[in-house]
mmCIF file of C-alpha atoms and ligand atoms in Angstrom:
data_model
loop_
_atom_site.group_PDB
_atom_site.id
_atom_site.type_symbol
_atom_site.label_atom_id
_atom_site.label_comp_id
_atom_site.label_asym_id
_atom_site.label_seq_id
_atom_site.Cartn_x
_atom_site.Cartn_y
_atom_site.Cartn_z
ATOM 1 C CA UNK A 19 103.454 92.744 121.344
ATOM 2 C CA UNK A 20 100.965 89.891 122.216
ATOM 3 C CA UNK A 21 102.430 89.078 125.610
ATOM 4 C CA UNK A 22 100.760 92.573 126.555
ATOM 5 C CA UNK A 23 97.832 92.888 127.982
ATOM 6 C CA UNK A 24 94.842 95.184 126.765
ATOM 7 C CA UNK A 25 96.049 97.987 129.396
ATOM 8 C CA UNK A 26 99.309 97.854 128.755
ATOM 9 C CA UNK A 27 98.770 97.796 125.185
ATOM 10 C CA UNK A 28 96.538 101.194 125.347
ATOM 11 C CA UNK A 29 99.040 102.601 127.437
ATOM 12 C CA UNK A 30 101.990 101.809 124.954
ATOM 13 C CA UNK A 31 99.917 103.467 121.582
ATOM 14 C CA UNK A 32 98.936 106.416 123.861
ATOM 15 C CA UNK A 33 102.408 107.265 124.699
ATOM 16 C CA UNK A 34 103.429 106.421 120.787
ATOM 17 C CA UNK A 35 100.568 109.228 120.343
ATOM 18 C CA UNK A 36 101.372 111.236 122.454
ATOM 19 C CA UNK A 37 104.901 111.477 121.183
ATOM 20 C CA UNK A 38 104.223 111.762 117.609
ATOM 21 C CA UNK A 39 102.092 114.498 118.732
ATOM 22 C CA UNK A 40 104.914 116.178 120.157
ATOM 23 C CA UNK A 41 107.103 115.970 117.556
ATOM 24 C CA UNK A 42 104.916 117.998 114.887
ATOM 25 C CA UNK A 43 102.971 120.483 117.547
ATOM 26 C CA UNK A 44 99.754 119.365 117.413
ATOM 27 C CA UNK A 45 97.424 118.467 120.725
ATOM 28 C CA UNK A 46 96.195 116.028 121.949
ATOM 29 C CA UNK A 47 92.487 116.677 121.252
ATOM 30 C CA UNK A 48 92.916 116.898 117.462
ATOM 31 C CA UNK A 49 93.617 113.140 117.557
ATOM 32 C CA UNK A 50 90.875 110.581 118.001
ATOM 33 C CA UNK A 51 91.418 107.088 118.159
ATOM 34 C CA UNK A 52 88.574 104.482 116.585
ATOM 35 C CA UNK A 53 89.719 101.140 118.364
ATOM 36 C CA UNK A 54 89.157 98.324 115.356
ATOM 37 C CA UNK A 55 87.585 95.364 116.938
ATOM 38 C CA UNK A 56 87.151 93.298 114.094
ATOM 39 C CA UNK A 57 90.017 91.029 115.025
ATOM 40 C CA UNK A 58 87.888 89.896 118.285
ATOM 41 C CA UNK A 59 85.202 88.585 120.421
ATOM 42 C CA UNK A 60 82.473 90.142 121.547
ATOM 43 C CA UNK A 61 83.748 89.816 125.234
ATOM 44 C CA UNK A 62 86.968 91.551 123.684
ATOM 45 C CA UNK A 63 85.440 94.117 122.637
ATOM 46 C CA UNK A 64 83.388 94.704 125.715
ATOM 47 C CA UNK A 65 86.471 95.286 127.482
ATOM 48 C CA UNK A 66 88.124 97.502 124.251
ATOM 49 C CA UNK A 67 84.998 99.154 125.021
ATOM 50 C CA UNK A 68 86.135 100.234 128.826
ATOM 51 C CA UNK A 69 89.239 101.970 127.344
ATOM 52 C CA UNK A 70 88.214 103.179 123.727
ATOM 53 C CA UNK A 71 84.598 104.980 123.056
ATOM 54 C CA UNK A 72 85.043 104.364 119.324
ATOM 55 C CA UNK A 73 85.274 100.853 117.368
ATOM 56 C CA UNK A 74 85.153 100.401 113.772
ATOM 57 C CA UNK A 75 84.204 97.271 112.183
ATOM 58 C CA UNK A 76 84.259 96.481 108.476
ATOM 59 C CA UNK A 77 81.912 93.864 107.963
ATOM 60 C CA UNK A 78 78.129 93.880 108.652
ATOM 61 C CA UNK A 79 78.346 90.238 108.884
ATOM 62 C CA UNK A 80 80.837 90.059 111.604
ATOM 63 C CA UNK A 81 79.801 92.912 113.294
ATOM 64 C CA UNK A 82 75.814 92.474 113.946
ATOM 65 C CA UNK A 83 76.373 89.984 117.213
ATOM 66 C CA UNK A 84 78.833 92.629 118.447
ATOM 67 C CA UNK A 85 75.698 95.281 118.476
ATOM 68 C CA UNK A 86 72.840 93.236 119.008
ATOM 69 C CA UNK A 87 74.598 92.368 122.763
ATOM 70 C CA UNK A 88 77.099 96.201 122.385
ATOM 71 C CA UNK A 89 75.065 98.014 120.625
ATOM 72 C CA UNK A 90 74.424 100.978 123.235
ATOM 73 C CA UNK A 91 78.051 101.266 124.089
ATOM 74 C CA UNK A 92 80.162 103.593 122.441
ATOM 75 C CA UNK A 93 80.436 105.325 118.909
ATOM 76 C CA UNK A 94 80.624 103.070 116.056
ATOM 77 C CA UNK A 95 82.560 103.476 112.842
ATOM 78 C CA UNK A 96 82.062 101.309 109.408
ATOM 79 C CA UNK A 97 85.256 100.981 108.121
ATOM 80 C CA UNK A 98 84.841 98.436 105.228
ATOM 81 C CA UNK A 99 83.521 98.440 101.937
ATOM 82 C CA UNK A 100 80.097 99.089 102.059
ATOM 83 C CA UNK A 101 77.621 97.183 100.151
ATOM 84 C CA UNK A 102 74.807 99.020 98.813
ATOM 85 C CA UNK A 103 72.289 95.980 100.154
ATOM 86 C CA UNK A 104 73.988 96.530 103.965
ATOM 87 C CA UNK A 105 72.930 100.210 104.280
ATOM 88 C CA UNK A 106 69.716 99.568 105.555
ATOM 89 C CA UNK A 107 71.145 97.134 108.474
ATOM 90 C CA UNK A 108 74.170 99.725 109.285
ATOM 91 C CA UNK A 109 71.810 103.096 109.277
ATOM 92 C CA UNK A 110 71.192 104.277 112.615
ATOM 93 C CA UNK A 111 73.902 102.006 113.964
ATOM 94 C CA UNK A 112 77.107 103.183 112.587
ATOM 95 C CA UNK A 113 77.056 107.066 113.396
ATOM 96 C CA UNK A 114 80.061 107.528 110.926
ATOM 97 C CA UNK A 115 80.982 105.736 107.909
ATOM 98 C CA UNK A 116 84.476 105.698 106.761
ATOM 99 C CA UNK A 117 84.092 104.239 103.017
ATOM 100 C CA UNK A 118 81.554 106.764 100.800
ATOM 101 C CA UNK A 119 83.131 105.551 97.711
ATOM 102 C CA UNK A 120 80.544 105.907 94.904
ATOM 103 C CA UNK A 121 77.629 107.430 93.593
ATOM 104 C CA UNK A 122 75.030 104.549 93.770
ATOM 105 C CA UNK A 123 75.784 104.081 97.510
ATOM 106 C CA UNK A 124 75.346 107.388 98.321
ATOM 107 C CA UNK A 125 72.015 107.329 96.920
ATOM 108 C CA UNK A 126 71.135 104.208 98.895
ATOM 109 C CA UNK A 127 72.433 105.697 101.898
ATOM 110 C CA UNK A 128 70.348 109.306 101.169
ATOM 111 C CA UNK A 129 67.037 107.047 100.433
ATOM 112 C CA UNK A 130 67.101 105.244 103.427
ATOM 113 C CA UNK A 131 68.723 108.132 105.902
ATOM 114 C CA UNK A 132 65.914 110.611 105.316
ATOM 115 C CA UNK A 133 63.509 107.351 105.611
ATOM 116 C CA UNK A 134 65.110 107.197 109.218
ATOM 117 C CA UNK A 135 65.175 110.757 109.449
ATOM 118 C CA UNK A 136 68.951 111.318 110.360
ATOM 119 C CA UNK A 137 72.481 112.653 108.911
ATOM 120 C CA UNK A 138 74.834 110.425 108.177
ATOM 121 C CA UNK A 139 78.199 111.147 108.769
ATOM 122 C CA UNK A 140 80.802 110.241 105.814
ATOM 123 C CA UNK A 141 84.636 110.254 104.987
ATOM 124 C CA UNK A 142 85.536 109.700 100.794
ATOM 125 C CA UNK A 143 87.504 106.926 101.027
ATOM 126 C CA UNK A 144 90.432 107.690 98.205
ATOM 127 C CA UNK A 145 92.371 105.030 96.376
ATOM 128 C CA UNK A 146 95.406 107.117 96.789
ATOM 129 C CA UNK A 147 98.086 104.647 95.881
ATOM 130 C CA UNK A 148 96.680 103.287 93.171
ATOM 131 C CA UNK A 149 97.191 100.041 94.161
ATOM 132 C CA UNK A 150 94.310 97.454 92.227
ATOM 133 C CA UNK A 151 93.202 95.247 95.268
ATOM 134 C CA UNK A 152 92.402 99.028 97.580
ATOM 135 C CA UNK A 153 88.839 100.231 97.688
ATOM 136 C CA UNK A 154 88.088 103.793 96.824
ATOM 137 C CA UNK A 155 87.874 106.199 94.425
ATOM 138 C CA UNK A 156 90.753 107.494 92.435
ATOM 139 C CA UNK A 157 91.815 111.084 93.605
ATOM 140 C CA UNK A 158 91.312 112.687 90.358
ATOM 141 C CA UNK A 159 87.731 111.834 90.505
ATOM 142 C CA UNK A 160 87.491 113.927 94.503
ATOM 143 C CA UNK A 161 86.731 116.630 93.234
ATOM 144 C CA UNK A 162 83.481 115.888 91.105
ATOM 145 C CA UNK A 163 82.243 113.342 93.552
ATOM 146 C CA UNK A 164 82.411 116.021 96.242
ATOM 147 C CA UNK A 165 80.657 118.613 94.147
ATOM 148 C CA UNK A 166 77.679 115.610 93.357
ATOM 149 C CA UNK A 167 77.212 115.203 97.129
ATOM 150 C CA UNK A 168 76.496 118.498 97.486
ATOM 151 C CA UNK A 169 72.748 117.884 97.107
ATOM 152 C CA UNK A 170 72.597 114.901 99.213
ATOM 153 C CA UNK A 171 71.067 116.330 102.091
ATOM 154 C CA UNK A 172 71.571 114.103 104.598
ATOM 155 C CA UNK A 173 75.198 112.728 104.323
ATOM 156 C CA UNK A 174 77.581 115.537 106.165
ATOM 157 C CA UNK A 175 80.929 115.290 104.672
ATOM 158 C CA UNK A 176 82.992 114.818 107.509
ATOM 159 C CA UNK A 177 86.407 114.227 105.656
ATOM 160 C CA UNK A 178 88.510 111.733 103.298
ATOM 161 C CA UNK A 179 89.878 108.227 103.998
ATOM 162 C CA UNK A 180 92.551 105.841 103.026
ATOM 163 C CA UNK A 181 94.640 103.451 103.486
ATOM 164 C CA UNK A 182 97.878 103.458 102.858
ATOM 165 C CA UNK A 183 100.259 100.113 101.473
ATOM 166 C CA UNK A 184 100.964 98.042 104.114
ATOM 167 C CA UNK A 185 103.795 95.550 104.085
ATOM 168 C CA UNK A 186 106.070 98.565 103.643
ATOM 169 C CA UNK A 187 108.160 100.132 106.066
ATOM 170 C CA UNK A 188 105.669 103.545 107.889
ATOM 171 C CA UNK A 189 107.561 105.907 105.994
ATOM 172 C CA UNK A 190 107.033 105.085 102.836
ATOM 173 C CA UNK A 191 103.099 106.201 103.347
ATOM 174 C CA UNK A 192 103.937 109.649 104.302
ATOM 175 C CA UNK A 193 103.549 110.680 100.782
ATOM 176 C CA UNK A 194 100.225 108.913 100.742
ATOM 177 C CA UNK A 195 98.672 110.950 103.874
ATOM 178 C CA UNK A 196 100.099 113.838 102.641
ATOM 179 C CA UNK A 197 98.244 113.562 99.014
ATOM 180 C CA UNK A 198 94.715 113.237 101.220
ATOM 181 C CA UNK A 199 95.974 116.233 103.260
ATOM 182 C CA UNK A 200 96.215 118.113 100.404
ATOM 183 C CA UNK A 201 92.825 116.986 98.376
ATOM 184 C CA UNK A 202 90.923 118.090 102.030
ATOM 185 C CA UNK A 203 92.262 120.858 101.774
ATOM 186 C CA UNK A 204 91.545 121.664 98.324
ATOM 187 C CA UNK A 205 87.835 120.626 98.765
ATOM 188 C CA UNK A 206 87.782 123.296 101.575
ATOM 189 C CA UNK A 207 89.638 126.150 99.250
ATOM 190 C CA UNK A 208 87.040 125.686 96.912
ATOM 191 C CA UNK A 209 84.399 125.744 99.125
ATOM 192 C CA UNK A 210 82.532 122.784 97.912
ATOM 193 C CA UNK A 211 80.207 122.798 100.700
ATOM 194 C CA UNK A 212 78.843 125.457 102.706
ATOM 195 C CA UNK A 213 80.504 123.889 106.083
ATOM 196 C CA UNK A 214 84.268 122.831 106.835
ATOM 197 C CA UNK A 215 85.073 119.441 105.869
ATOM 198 C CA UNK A 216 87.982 119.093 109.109
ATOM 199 C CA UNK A 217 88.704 115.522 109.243
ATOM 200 C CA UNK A 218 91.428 113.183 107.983
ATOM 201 C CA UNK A 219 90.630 109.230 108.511
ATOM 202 C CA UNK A 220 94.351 107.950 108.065
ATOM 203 C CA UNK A 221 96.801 105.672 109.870
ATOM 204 C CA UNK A 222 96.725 101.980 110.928
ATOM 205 C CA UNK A 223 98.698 99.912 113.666
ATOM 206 C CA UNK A 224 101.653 100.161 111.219
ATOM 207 C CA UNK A 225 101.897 104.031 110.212
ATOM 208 C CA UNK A 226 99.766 105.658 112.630
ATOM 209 C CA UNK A 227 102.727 108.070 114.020
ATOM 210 C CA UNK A 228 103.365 108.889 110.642
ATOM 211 C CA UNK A 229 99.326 109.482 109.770
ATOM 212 C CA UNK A 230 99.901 111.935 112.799
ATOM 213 C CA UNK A 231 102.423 113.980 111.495
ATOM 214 C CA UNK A 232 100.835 114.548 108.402
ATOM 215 C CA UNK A 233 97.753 115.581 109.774
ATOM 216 C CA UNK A 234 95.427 112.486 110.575
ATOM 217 C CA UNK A 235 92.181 113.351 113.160
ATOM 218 C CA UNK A 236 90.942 109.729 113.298
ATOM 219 C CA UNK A 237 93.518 107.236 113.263
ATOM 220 C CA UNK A 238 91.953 103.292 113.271
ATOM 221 C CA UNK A 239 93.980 100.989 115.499
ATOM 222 C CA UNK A 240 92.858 97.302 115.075
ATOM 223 C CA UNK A 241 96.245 94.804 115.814
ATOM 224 C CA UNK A 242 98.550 97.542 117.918
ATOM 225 C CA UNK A 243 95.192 97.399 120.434
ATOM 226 C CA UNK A 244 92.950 94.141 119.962
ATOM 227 C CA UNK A 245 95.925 92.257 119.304
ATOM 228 C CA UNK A 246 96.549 89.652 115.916
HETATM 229 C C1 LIG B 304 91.465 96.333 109.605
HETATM 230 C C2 LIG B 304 91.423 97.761 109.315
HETATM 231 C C3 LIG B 304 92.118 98.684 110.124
HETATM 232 C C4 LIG B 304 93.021 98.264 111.268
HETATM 233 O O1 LIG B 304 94.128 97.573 110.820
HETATM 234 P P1 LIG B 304 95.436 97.334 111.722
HETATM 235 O O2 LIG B 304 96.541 97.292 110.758
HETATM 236 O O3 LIG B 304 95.210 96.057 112.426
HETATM 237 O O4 LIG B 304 95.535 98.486 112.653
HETATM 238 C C5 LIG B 304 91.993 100.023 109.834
HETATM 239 N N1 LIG B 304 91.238 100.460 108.807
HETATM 240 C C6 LIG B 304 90.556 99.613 108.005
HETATM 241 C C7 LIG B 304 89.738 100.166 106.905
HETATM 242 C C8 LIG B 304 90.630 98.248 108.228
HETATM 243 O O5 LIG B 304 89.954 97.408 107.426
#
């Protein structure tokens, strides 16, 4: 894997895509691809940058040199845990954020997002396995967060998030996906809010095919594209 190059690393994951695509009928634009440049440099990420229009990062911290010299490039995505102290450095930065995961920082992030005068887009970041040392929220509590962010006027529900085990072989998170498939959809039966919620922030370097199949529409692809 390492003795590829950027390019030919792209090119190997879009093909992957591509194919897992193929094998559950979905196209190609329902897929988006947030390149997770956490793992590198600056000057890496420049040239992630030339290939991939969206980058997550997960730590304020590590990712405020990135945008003070890459800032007007691209779309970026916060993928971490977000403390409630870091909102006001990622607002206005980070146009989507992938881990809404309780009450007190979506306050924060409504306070200081109608301060700025902007919408924030969020995913609900969902503890779905259970397991102790994964951020988010468990999935029996999705239903009554969703229905409390209904007066938050300037977060946009965008969709849910996890992450699945890792360590484990890709299949065994298909049940995972499927479980945030299934609360997104739910949320949308019930018309929680008055606009679709669409999206699906699932799948990693090791079980993005399988994210695919089960519906993902932002997969986040840090070590099968930066490299370890
Ligand atoms: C690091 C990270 C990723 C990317 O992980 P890889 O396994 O390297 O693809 C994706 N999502 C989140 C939330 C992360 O922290």
């Amino acid at each position: 894997m390492d003795a590829l190059n950027l390019n030919e690393r792209v090119e190997l994951v879009s093909s992957r895509i591509k194919q897992a695509l193929m094998r559950c009928g979905r196209t190609e634009e329902e897929v988006n691809v947030i390149a997770v440049t956490k793992y590198g440099s600056i000057e890496n990420m420049k040239e992630v940058l030339e290939h991939i229009r969206h980058v997550g990062e997960s730590r304020w911290q590590d990712a405020q040199e990135k945008w003070e010299r890459l800032g007007n490039n691209g779309t970026w995505h916060f993928i971490g845990h977000l403390q409630t102290n870091k909102v006001k450095d990622v607002l206005g930065k980070f146009e989507y954020i992938h881990s809404m995961d309780r009450i007190s920082l979506a306050q924060e992030i409504e306070k200081k997002a109608a301060q700025l005068g902007i919408t924030v887009k969020c995913f609900l970041q969902v503890n779905v396995s259970g397991e102790a040392t994964k951020q988010g929220m468990a999935p029996d509590q999705v239903m009554a967060f969703a229905e409390t962010l209904r007066k938050f006027k300037q977060i946009q529900v965008m969709g849910l998030m996890t992450m699945a085990p890792h360590e484990t072989r890709p299949e065994d998170a298909r049940p995972v996906f499927k479980a945030l498939r299934q609360l997104r959809d739910e949320i949308n039966a019930r018309g929680i809010f008055d606009y679709a919620v669409p999206h699906l922030s699932m799948g990693m370097s090791n079980d993005f095919e399988i994210a695919i199949e089960e519906g993902s529409t932002w997969i986040r692809l840090g070590s099968a594209i930066v490299g370890k």
